[in-house]
């Protein structure tokens, strides 16, 4: 598999990114999101944001398929279906932005938005999305754009889902359904702009086993004892990922 392929990172960084894939897989299996952000943060530190988004999109496919069957049975279709379909409209615009504009400022804005949503949710207030089909579609288009431009639509999507309320199992299923759509909606535009290089594909394949094992462990933890902890765990993950994304974006924007 590696013949004729010169990987852009050495063994030590492959190990670091593999550990990030495993940790991200566990988080995704438990709360339904967060895996891509963990991997993107690690990979983009070495080879850049475009390749990182492409690697995360590919390596996240098998774990997504692990979680999807159970989520389909539990998800709120009135939210997940229109939101997911709308994301396919926003993703091409986001990928066009990714290949055309430096993503530093946008990543800072996304991270600040996520942290603001966390503060809103912790205050006990809800995000005014409701059952309005137009608002759900608009939110899906926006999430698709964020996925295309930065590969981190999961946190804003989760903030919206948590704001809708509901049982932990249904909230997690809504998250998984929406985040699955985010992952799939980014594949076509990434391929169109030539980001699925041989090196990207090989690295993604290297990370899949660790990502999948972490996802299985996280899903098992949620099933056995994690449901009562879901909302607090999701908010904690949102806070941590938002802070990490903001710190990385600020470091990239002001490298000095």
PDB file of C-alpha atoms in Angstrom:
ATOM      1  CA  UNK A   1       0.000   0.000   0.000  1.00  0.00           C
ATOM      2  CA  UNK A   2       2.885   2.353   0.769  1.00  0.00           C
ATOM      3  CA  UNK A   3       4.921   1.634  -2.393  1.00  0.00           C
ATOM      4  CA  UNK A   4       5.510   4.813  -4.354  1.00  0.00           C
ATOM      5  CA  UNK A   5       3.824   6.946  -1.691  1.00  0.00           C
ATOM      6  CA  UNK A   6       5.903   9.478   0.231  1.00  0.00           C
ATOM      7  CA  UNK A   7       4.010  10.324   3.402  1.00  0.00           C
ATOM      8  CA  UNK A   8       4.212  13.978   4.465  1.00  0.00           C
ATOM      9  CA  UNK A   9       4.668  13.108   8.172  1.00  0.00           C
ATOM     10  CA  UNK A  10       7.067  10.849  10.047  1.00  0.00           C
ATOM     11  CA  UNK A  11       6.307   7.862  12.306  1.00  0.00           C
ATOM     12  CA  UNK A  12       6.222   9.959  15.479  1.00  0.00           C
ATOM     13  CA  UNK A  13       3.541  12.271  14.091  1.00  0.00           C
ATOM     14  CA  UNK A  14       1.621   9.325  12.682  1.00  0.00           C
ATOM     15  CA  UNK A  15       1.544   7.958  16.249  1.00  0.00           C
ATOM     16  CA  UNK A  16       0.342  11.312  17.627  1.00  0.00           C
ATOM     17  CA  UNK A  17      -2.384  11.580  14.993  1.00  0.00           C
ATOM     18  CA  UNK A  18      -3.326   7.936  15.580  1.00  0.00           C
ATOM     19  CA  UNK A  19      -3.783   8.667  19.283  1.00  0.00           C
ATOM     20  CA  UNK A  20      -5.958  11.651  18.343  1.00  0.00           C
ATOM     21  CA  UNK A  21      -8.011   9.376  16.060  1.00  0.00           C
ATOM     22  CA  UNK A  22      -8.550   6.889  18.903  1.00  0.00           C
ATOM     23  CA  UNK A  23      -9.513   9.606  21.407  1.00  0.00           C
ATOM     24  CA  UNK A  24     -11.742  11.285  18.842  1.00  0.00           C
ATOM     25  CA  UNK A  25     -13.388   7.959  18.049  1.00  0.00           C
ATOM     26  CA  UNK A  26     -14.234   7.409  21.711  1.00  0.00           C
ATOM     27  CA  UNK A  27     -15.743  10.890  21.996  1.00  0.00           C
ATOM     28  CA  UNK A  28     -17.754  10.348  18.813  1.00  0.00           C
ATOM     29  CA  UNK A  29     -18.996   6.960  19.991  1.00  0.00           C
ATOM     30  CA  UNK A  30     -20.102   8.430  23.325  1.00  0.00           C
ATOM     31  CA  UNK A  31     -21.583  11.824  22.468  1.00  0.00           C
ATOM     32  CA  UNK A  32     -21.997  11.388  18.688  1.00  0.00           C
ATOM     33  CA  UNK A  33     -19.520  14.027  17.487  1.00  0.00           C
ATOM     34  CA  UNK A  34     -16.035  15.432  18.039  1.00  0.00           C
ATOM     35  CA  UNK A  35     -13.905  12.807  16.335  1.00  0.00           C
ATOM     36  CA  UNK A  36     -13.173  14.845  13.231  1.00  0.00           C
ATOM     37  CA  UNK A  37     -12.172  17.918  15.218  1.00  0.00           C
ATOM     38  CA  UNK A  38      -9.655  15.957  17.294  1.00  0.00           C
ATOM     39  CA  UNK A  39      -8.057  14.487  14.174  1.00  0.00           C
ATOM     40  CA  UNK A  40      -8.108  17.773  12.253  1.00  0.00           C
ATOM     41  CA  UNK A  41      -6.386  19.589  15.124  1.00  0.00           C
ATOM     42  CA  UNK A  42      -3.589  16.995  15.175  1.00  0.00           C
ATOM     43  CA  UNK A  43      -3.105  16.588  11.413  1.00  0.00           C
ATOM     44  CA  UNK A  44      -3.382  20.279  10.545  1.00  0.00           C
ATOM     45  CA  UNK A  45      -0.528  21.001  12.948  1.00  0.00           C
ATOM     46  CA  UNK A  46       1.756  19.037  10.610  1.00  0.00           C
ATOM     47  CA  UNK A  47       0.496  19.136   7.031  1.00  0.00           C
ATOM     48  CA  UNK A  48      -2.112  21.895   6.828  1.00  0.00           C
ATOM     49  CA  UNK A  49      -5.888  22.342   7.129  1.00  0.00           C
ATOM     50  CA  UNK A  50      -6.903  21.242   3.624  1.00  0.00           C
ATOM     51  CA  UNK A  51      -5.298  17.812   3.909  1.00  0.00           C
ATOM     52  CA  UNK A  52      -6.500  17.497   7.507  1.00  0.00           C
ATOM     53  CA  UNK A  53     -10.133  18.066   6.510  1.00  0.00           C
ATOM     54  CA  UNK A  54      -9.833  15.488   3.710  1.00  0.00           C
ATOM     55  CA  UNK A  55      -8.179  12.871   5.969  1.00  0.00           C
ATOM     56  CA  UNK A  56     -10.806  13.354   8.683  1.00  0.00           C
ATOM     57  CA  UNK A  57     -13.636  13.041   6.147  1.00  0.00           C
ATOM     58  CA  UNK A  58     -12.333   9.708   4.828  1.00  0.00           C
ATOM     59  CA  UNK A  59     -11.232   8.134   8.098  1.00  0.00           C
ATOM     60  CA  UNK A  60     -14.553   9.043   9.718  1.00  0.00           C
ATOM     61  CA  UNK A  61     -16.665   7.033   7.268  1.00  0.00           C
ATOM     62  CA  UNK A  62     -16.403   3.548   8.867  1.00  0.00           C
ATOM     63  CA  UNK A  63     -17.088   4.861  12.406  1.00  0.00           C
ATOM     64  CA  UNK A  64     -20.087   6.756  11.048  1.00  0.00           C
ATOM     65  CA  UNK A  65     -21.499   3.565   9.576  1.00  0.00           C
ATOM     66  CA  UNK A  66     -20.964   1.864  12.958  1.00  0.00           C
ATOM     67  CA  UNK A  67     -23.223   4.364  14.705  1.00  0.00           C
ATOM     68  CA  UNK A  68     -25.817   5.004  12.005  1.00  0.00           C
ATOM     69  CA  UNK A  69     -28.149   1.943  12.235  1.00  0.00           C
ATOM     70  CA  UNK A  70     -29.096   2.539  15.876  1.00  0.00           C
ATOM     71  CA  UNK A  71     -29.372   6.296  15.284  1.00  0.00           C
ATOM     72  CA  UNK A  72     -31.826   5.824  12.412  1.00  0.00           C
ATOM     73  CA  UNK A  73     -34.232   3.997  14.725  1.00  0.00           C
ATOM     74  CA  UNK A  74     -34.137   6.710  17.395  1.00  0.00           C
ATOM     75  CA  UNK A  75     -33.544  10.010  15.582  1.00  0.00           C
ATOM     76  CA  UNK A  76     -36.185  12.716  15.231  1.00  0.00           C
ATOM     77  CA  UNK A  77     -36.813  12.542  11.484  1.00  0.00           C
ATOM     78  CA  UNK A  78     -38.534  15.927  11.363  1.00  0.00           C
ATOM     79  CA  UNK A  79     -35.200  17.459  12.312  1.00  0.00           C
ATOM     80  CA  UNK A  80     -32.513  15.079  11.039  1.00  0.00           C
ATOM     81  CA  UNK A  81     -33.813  14.614   7.474  1.00  0.00           C
ATOM     82  CA  UNK A  82     -34.314  18.270   6.399  1.00  0.00           C
ATOM     83  CA  UNK A  83     -31.204  19.376   8.307  1.00  0.00           C
ATOM     84  CA  UNK A  84     -29.075  16.664   6.707  1.00  0.00           C
ATOM     85  CA  UNK A  85     -30.359  17.255   3.171  1.00  0.00           C
ATOM     86  CA  UNK A  86     -29.878  21.015   3.496  1.00  0.00           C
ATOM     87  CA  UNK A  87     -26.253  20.499   4.506  1.00  0.00           C
ATOM     88  CA  UNK A  88     -25.533  19.209   0.989  1.00  0.00           C
ATOM     89  CA  UNK A  89     -26.394  22.677  -0.344  1.00  0.00           C
ATOM     90  CA  UNK A  90     -23.941  24.443   1.935  1.00  0.00           C
ATOM     91  CA  UNK A  91     -20.965  22.084   1.661  1.00  0.00           C
ATOM     92  CA  UNK A  92     -19.867  22.999  -1.902  1.00  0.00           C
ATOM     93  CA  UNK A  93     -19.822  26.687  -0.975  1.00  0.00           C
ATOM     94  CA  UNK A  94     -17.749  25.878   2.096  1.00  0.00           C
ATOM     95  CA  UNK A  95     -15.229  23.807   0.148  1.00  0.00           C
ATOM     96  CA  UNK A  96     -14.947  26.579  -2.440  1.00  0.00           C
ATOM     97  CA  UNK A  97     -14.121  28.923   0.430  1.00  0.00           C
ATOM     98  CA  UNK A  98     -11.618  26.397   1.832  1.00  0.00           C
ATOM     99  CA  UNK A  99      -9.595  26.261  -1.386  1.00  0.00           C
ATOM    100  CA  UNK A 100      -9.891  29.998  -2.048  1.00  0.00           C
ATOM    101  CA  UNK A 101      -9.453  31.755   1.292  1.00  0.00           C
ATOM    102  CA  UNK A 102      -7.152  31.343   4.296  1.00  0.00           C
ATOM    103  CA  UNK A 103      -9.374  29.631   6.882  1.00  0.00           C
ATOM    104  CA  UNK A 104      -7.818  31.191  10.003  1.00  0.00           C
ATOM    105  CA  UNK A 105     -10.370  33.956  10.578  1.00  0.00           C
ATOM    106  CA  UNK A 106     -13.298  31.642   9.862  1.00  0.00           C
ATOM    107  CA  UNK A 107     -12.031  29.026  12.315  1.00  0.00           C
ATOM    108  CA  UNK A 108     -11.744  31.712  14.992  1.00  0.00           C
ATOM    109  CA  UNK A 109     -15.319  32.772  14.287  1.00  0.00           C
ATOM    110  CA  UNK A 110     -16.605  29.187  14.374  1.00  0.00           C
ATOM    111  CA  UNK A 111     -14.851  28.485  17.685  1.00  0.00           C
ATOM    112  CA  UNK A 112     -16.250  31.680  19.242  1.00  0.00           C
ATOM    113  CA  UNK A 113     -19.738  30.735  18.000  1.00  0.00           C
ATOM    114  CA  UNK A 114     -19.468  27.270  19.572  1.00  0.00           C
ATOM    115  CA  UNK A 115     -18.331  28.694  22.919  1.00  0.00           C
ATOM    116  CA  UNK A 116     -21.153  31.251  22.835  1.00  0.00           C
ATOM    117  CA  UNK A 117     -23.642  28.421  22.241  1.00  0.00           C
ATOM    118  CA  UNK A 118     -22.192  26.511  25.207  1.00  0.00           C
ATOM    119  CA  UNK A 119     -22.661  29.544  27.466  1.00  0.00           C
ATOM    120  CA  UNK A 120     -26.234  29.920  26.205  1.00  0.00           C
ATOM    121  CA  UNK A 121     -27.025  26.254  26.860  1.00  0.00           C
ATOM    122  CA  UNK A 122     -25.402  26.282  30.307  1.00  0.00           C
ATOM    123  CA  UNK A 123     -27.514  29.302  31.220  1.00  0.00           C
ATOM    124  CA  UNK A 124     -30.610  27.142  30.726  1.00  0.00           C
ATOM    125  CA  UNK A 125     -31.856  29.044  27.696  1.00  0.00           C
ATOM    126  CA  UNK A 126     -32.747  27.371  24.409  1.00  0.00           C
ATOM    127  CA  UNK A 127     -31.621  28.142  20.888  1.00  0.00           C
ATOM    128  CA  UNK A 128     -34.657  29.465  18.942  1.00  0.00           C
ATOM    129  CA  UNK A 129     -34.683  26.805  16.214  1.00  0.00           C
ATOM    130  CA  UNK A 130     -37.881  25.034  17.226  1.00  0.00           C
ATOM    131  CA  UNK A 131     -39.786  22.956  14.682  1.00  0.00           C
ATOM    132  CA  UNK A 132     -39.732  25.595  11.951  1.00  0.00           C
ATOM    133  CA  UNK A 133     -38.801  23.797   8.720  1.00  0.00           C
ATOM    134  CA  UNK A 134     -37.317  26.997   7.270  1.00  0.00           C
ATOM    135  CA  UNK A 135     -35.058  27.517  10.301  1.00  0.00           C
ATOM    136  CA  UNK A 136     -33.965  23.877  10.297  1.00  0.00           C
ATOM    137  CA  UNK A 137     -33.091  24.076   6.581  1.00  0.00           C
ATOM    138  CA  UNK A 138     -31.232  27.361   7.060  1.00  0.00           C
ATOM    139  CA  UNK A 139     -29.284  25.840   9.950  1.00  0.00           C
ATOM    140  CA  UNK A 140     -28.463  22.796   7.793  1.00  0.00           C
ATOM    141  CA  UNK A 141     -27.132  24.975   4.974  1.00  0.00           C
ATOM    142  CA  UNK A 142     -25.009  26.912   7.458  1.00  0.00           C
ATOM    143  CA  UNK A 143     -23.684  23.724   9.018  1.00  0.00           C
ATOM    144  CA  UNK A 144     -22.849  22.345   5.563  1.00  0.00           C
ATOM    145  CA  UNK A 145     -20.889  25.505   4.798  1.00  0.00           C
ATOM    146  CA  UNK A 146     -18.958  25.185   8.062  1.00  0.00           C
ATOM    147  CA  UNK A 147     -18.233  21.520   7.282  1.00  0.00           C
ATOM    148  CA  UNK A 148     -16.929  22.402   3.839  1.00  0.00           C
ATOM    149  CA  UNK A 149     -14.742  25.259   4.985  1.00  0.00           C
ATOM    150  CA  UNK A 150     -13.293  23.824   8.187  1.00  0.00           C
ATOM    151  CA  UNK A 151     -14.542  20.270   8.729  1.00  0.00           C
ATOM    152  CA  UNK A 152     -15.896  21.200  12.174  1.00  0.00           C
ATOM    153  CA  UNK A 153     -19.671  21.433  11.724  1.00  0.00           C
ATOM    154  CA  UNK A 154     -20.216  18.938  14.541  1.00  0.00           C
ATOM    155  CA  UNK A 155     -19.987  21.358  17.502  1.00  0.00           C
ATOM    156  CA  UNK A 156     -22.408  23.993  16.133  1.00  0.00           C
ATOM    157  CA  UNK A 157     -24.786  21.216  15.096  1.00  0.00           C
ATOM    158  CA  UNK A 158     -24.680  19.672  18.566  1.00  0.00           C
ATOM    159  CA  UNK A 159     -25.343  23.057  20.154  1.00  0.00           C
ATOM    160  CA  UNK A 160     -28.526  23.307  18.076  1.00  0.00           C
ATOM    161  CA  UNK A 161     -29.602  19.744  18.911  1.00  0.00           C
ATOM    162  CA  UNK A 162     -29.063  20.178  22.655  1.00  0.00           C
ATOM    163  CA  UNK A 163     -31.070  23.384  22.527  1.00  0.00           C
ATOM    164  CA  UNK A 164     -34.079  21.437  21.221  1.00  0.00           C
ATOM    165  CA  UNK A 165     -34.283  19.283  24.344  1.00  0.00           C
ATOM    166  CA  UNK A 166     -35.473  15.677  24.410  1.00  0.00           C
ATOM    167  CA  UNK A 167     -34.270  12.390  25.848  1.00  0.00           C
ATOM    168  CA  UNK A 168     -30.497  11.709  25.790  1.00  0.00           C
ATOM    169  CA  UNK A 169     -30.844   8.766  23.375  1.00  0.00           C
ATOM    170  CA  UNK A 170     -32.853  10.870  20.914  1.00  0.00           C
ATOM    171  CA  UNK A 171     -30.503  13.844  21.235  1.00  0.00           C
ATOM    172  CA  UNK A 172     -27.512  11.608  20.538  1.00  0.00           C
ATOM    173  CA  UNK A 173     -29.317  10.000  17.579  1.00  0.00           C
ATOM    174  CA  UNK A 174     -30.130  13.450  16.155  1.00  0.00           C
ATOM    175  CA  UNK A 175     -26.476  14.407  16.534  1.00  0.00           C
ATOM    176  CA  UNK A 176     -25.276  11.224  14.811  1.00  0.00           C
ATOM    177  CA  UNK A 177     -27.746  11.651  11.951  1.00  0.00           C
ATOM    178  CA  UNK A 178     -26.816  15.286  11.394  1.00  0.00           C
ATOM    179  CA  UNK A 179     -23.063  14.714  11.717  1.00  0.00           C
ATOM    180  CA  UNK A 180     -23.266  11.747   9.323  1.00  0.00           C
ATOM    181  CA  UNK A 181     -24.850  14.052   6.756  1.00  0.00           C
ATOM    182  CA  UNK A 182     -22.061  16.557   7.418  1.00  0.00           C
ATOM    183  CA  UNK A 183     -19.440  13.926   6.655  1.00  0.00           C
ATOM    184  CA  UNK A 184     -21.073  12.692   3.465  1.00  0.00           C
ATOM    185  CA  UNK A 185     -21.897  16.164   2.157  1.00  0.00           C
ATOM    186  CA  UNK A 186     -18.212  17.119   2.192  1.00  0.00           C
ATOM    187  CA  UNK A 187     -16.938  14.134   0.171  1.00  0.00           C
ATOM    188  CA  UNK A 188     -18.035  15.284  -3.294  1.00  0.00           C
ATOM    189  CA  UNK A 189     -16.624  18.811  -3.046  1.00  0.00           C
ATOM    190  CA  UNK A 190     -13.345  17.553  -1.532  1.00  0.00           C
ATOM    191  CA  UNK A 191     -12.972  15.095  -4.409  1.00  0.00           C
ATOM    192  CA  UNK A 192     -13.904  17.750  -6.981  1.00  0.00           C
ATOM    193  CA  UNK A 193     -11.122  20.035  -5.792  1.00  0.00           C
ATOM    194  CA  UNK A 194      -8.527  17.247  -5.848  1.00  0.00           C
ATOM    195  CA  UNK A 195      -7.923  16.953  -2.109  1.00  0.00           C
ATOM    196  CA  UNK A 196      -8.134  13.134  -2.018  1.00  0.00           C
ATOM    197  CA  UNK A 197      -4.503  12.559  -2.975  1.00  0.00           C
ATOM    198  CA  UNK A 198      -2.758   9.190  -2.584  1.00  0.00           C
ATOM    199  CA  UNK A 199      -1.026  10.448   0.558  1.00  0.00           C
ATOM    200  CA  UNK A 200      -4.320  11.579   2.073  1.00  0.00           C
ATOM    201  CA  UNK A 201      -5.975   8.229   1.306  1.00  0.00           C
ATOM    202  CA  UNK A 202      -3.084   6.218   2.804  1.00  0.00           C
ATOM    203  CA  UNK A 203      -3.041   8.294   6.003  1.00  0.00           C
ATOM    204  CA  UNK A 204      -6.820   8.002   6.330  1.00  0.00           C
ATOM    205  CA  UNK A 205      -6.588   4.214   6.007  1.00  0.00           C
ATOM    206  CA  UNK A 206      -3.892   4.127   8.693  1.00  0.00           C
ATOM    207  CA  UNK A 207      -6.145   5.966  11.148  1.00  0.00           C
ATOM    208  CA  UNK A 208      -9.384   4.033  10.461  1.00  0.00           C
ATOM    209  CA  UNK A 209      -8.691   1.043  12.792  1.00  0.00           C
ATOM    210  CA  UNK A 210      -7.901   3.246  15.805  1.00  0.00           C
ATOM    211  CA  UNK A 211     -10.826   5.538  15.011  1.00  0.00           C
ATOM    212  CA  UNK A 212     -13.212   2.578  14.731  1.00  0.00           C
ATOM    213  CA  UNK A 213     -12.047   0.884  17.946  1.00  0.00           C
ATOM    214  CA  UNK A 214     -12.385   4.159  19.853  1.00  0.00           C
ATOM    215  CA  UNK A 215     -15.890   4.631  18.433  1.00  0.00           C
ATOM    216  CA  UNK A 216     -16.924   1.123  19.497  1.00  0.00           C
ATOM    217  CA  UNK A 217     -15.676   1.707  23.044  1.00  0.00           C
ATOM    218  CA  UNK A 218     -17.450   5.076  23.265  1.00  0.00           C
ATOM    219  CA  UNK A 219     -20.710   3.616  21.987  1.00  0.00           C
ATOM    220  CA  UNK A 220     -20.481   0.774  24.481  1.00  0.00           C
ATOM    221  CA  UNK A 221     -19.883   3.225  27.338  1.00  0.00           C
ATOM    222  CA  UNK A 222     -22.951   5.264  26.354  1.00  0.00           C
ATOM    223  CA  UNK A 223     -25.110   2.132  26.169  1.00  0.00           C
ATOM    224  CA  UNK A 224     -23.986   0.785  29.543  1.00  0.00           C
ATOM    225  CA  UNK A 225     -23.775   3.848  31.765  1.00  0.00           C
ATOM    226  CA  UNK A 226     -23.463   7.065  29.806  1.00  0.00           C
ATOM    227  CA  UNK A 227     -27.058   8.128  29.107  1.00  0.00           C
ATOM    228  CA  UNK A 228     -27.542  10.008  32.372  1.00  0.00           C
ATOM    229  CA  UNK A 229     -24.264  11.854  31.755  1.00  0.00           C
ATOM    230  CA  UNK A 230     -24.935  12.668  28.109  1.00  0.00           C
ATOM    231  CA  UNK A 231     -25.857  16.358  28.248  1.00  0.00           C
ATOM    232  CA  UNK A 232     -23.038  17.327  30.611  1.00  0.00           C
ATOM    233  CA  UNK A 233     -20.555  15.216  28.651  1.00  0.00           C
ATOM    234  CA  UNK A 234     -21.661  16.814  25.382  1.00  0.00           C
ATOM    235  CA  UNK A 235     -21.346  20.324  26.841  1.00  0.00           C
ATOM    236  CA  UNK A 236     -17.910  19.471  28.256  1.00  0.00           C
ATOM    237  CA  UNK A 237     -16.811  18.126  24.868  1.00  0.00           C
ATOM    238  CA  UNK A 238     -18.163  21.245  23.147  1.00  0.00           C
ATOM    239  CA  UNK A 239     -16.259  23.473  25.566  1.00  0.00           C
ATOM    240  CA  UNK A 240     -12.989  21.566  25.200  1.00  0.00           C
ATOM    241  CA  UNK A 241     -13.190  21.320  21.420  1.00  0.00           C
ATOM    242  CA  UNK A 242     -14.199  24.965  21.099  1.00  0.00           C
ATOM    243  CA  UNK A 243     -11.241  26.100  23.211  1.00  0.00           C
ATOM    244  CA  UNK A 244      -8.796  23.837  21.350  1.00  0.00           C
ATOM    245  CA  UNK A 245     -10.088  25.008  17.974  1.00  0.00           C
ATOM    246  CA  UNK A 246      -9.860  28.648  19.043  1.00  0.00           C
ATOM    247  CA  UNK A 247      -6.327  28.221  20.400  1.00  0.00           C
ATOM    248  CA  UNK A 248      -5.175  26.475  17.214  1.00  0.00           C
ATOM    249  CA  UNK A 249      -6.843  29.049  14.973  1.00  0.00           C
ATOM    250  CA  UNK A 250      -5.285  31.948  16.903  1.00  0.00           C
ATOM    251  CA  UNK A 251      -1.865  30.273  16.763  1.00  0.00           C
ATOM    252  CA  UNK A 252      -2.190  29.844  12.990  1.00  0.00           C
ATOM    253  CA  UNK A 253      -3.444  33.392  12.481  1.00  0.00           C
ATOM    254  CA  UNK A 254      -0.750  34.995  14.632  1.00  0.00           C
ATOM    255  CA  UNK A 255       2.194  32.561  14.298  1.00  0.00           C
ATOM    256  CA  UNK A 256       4.596  34.977  15.919  1.00  0.00           C
TER     257      UNK A 256
END
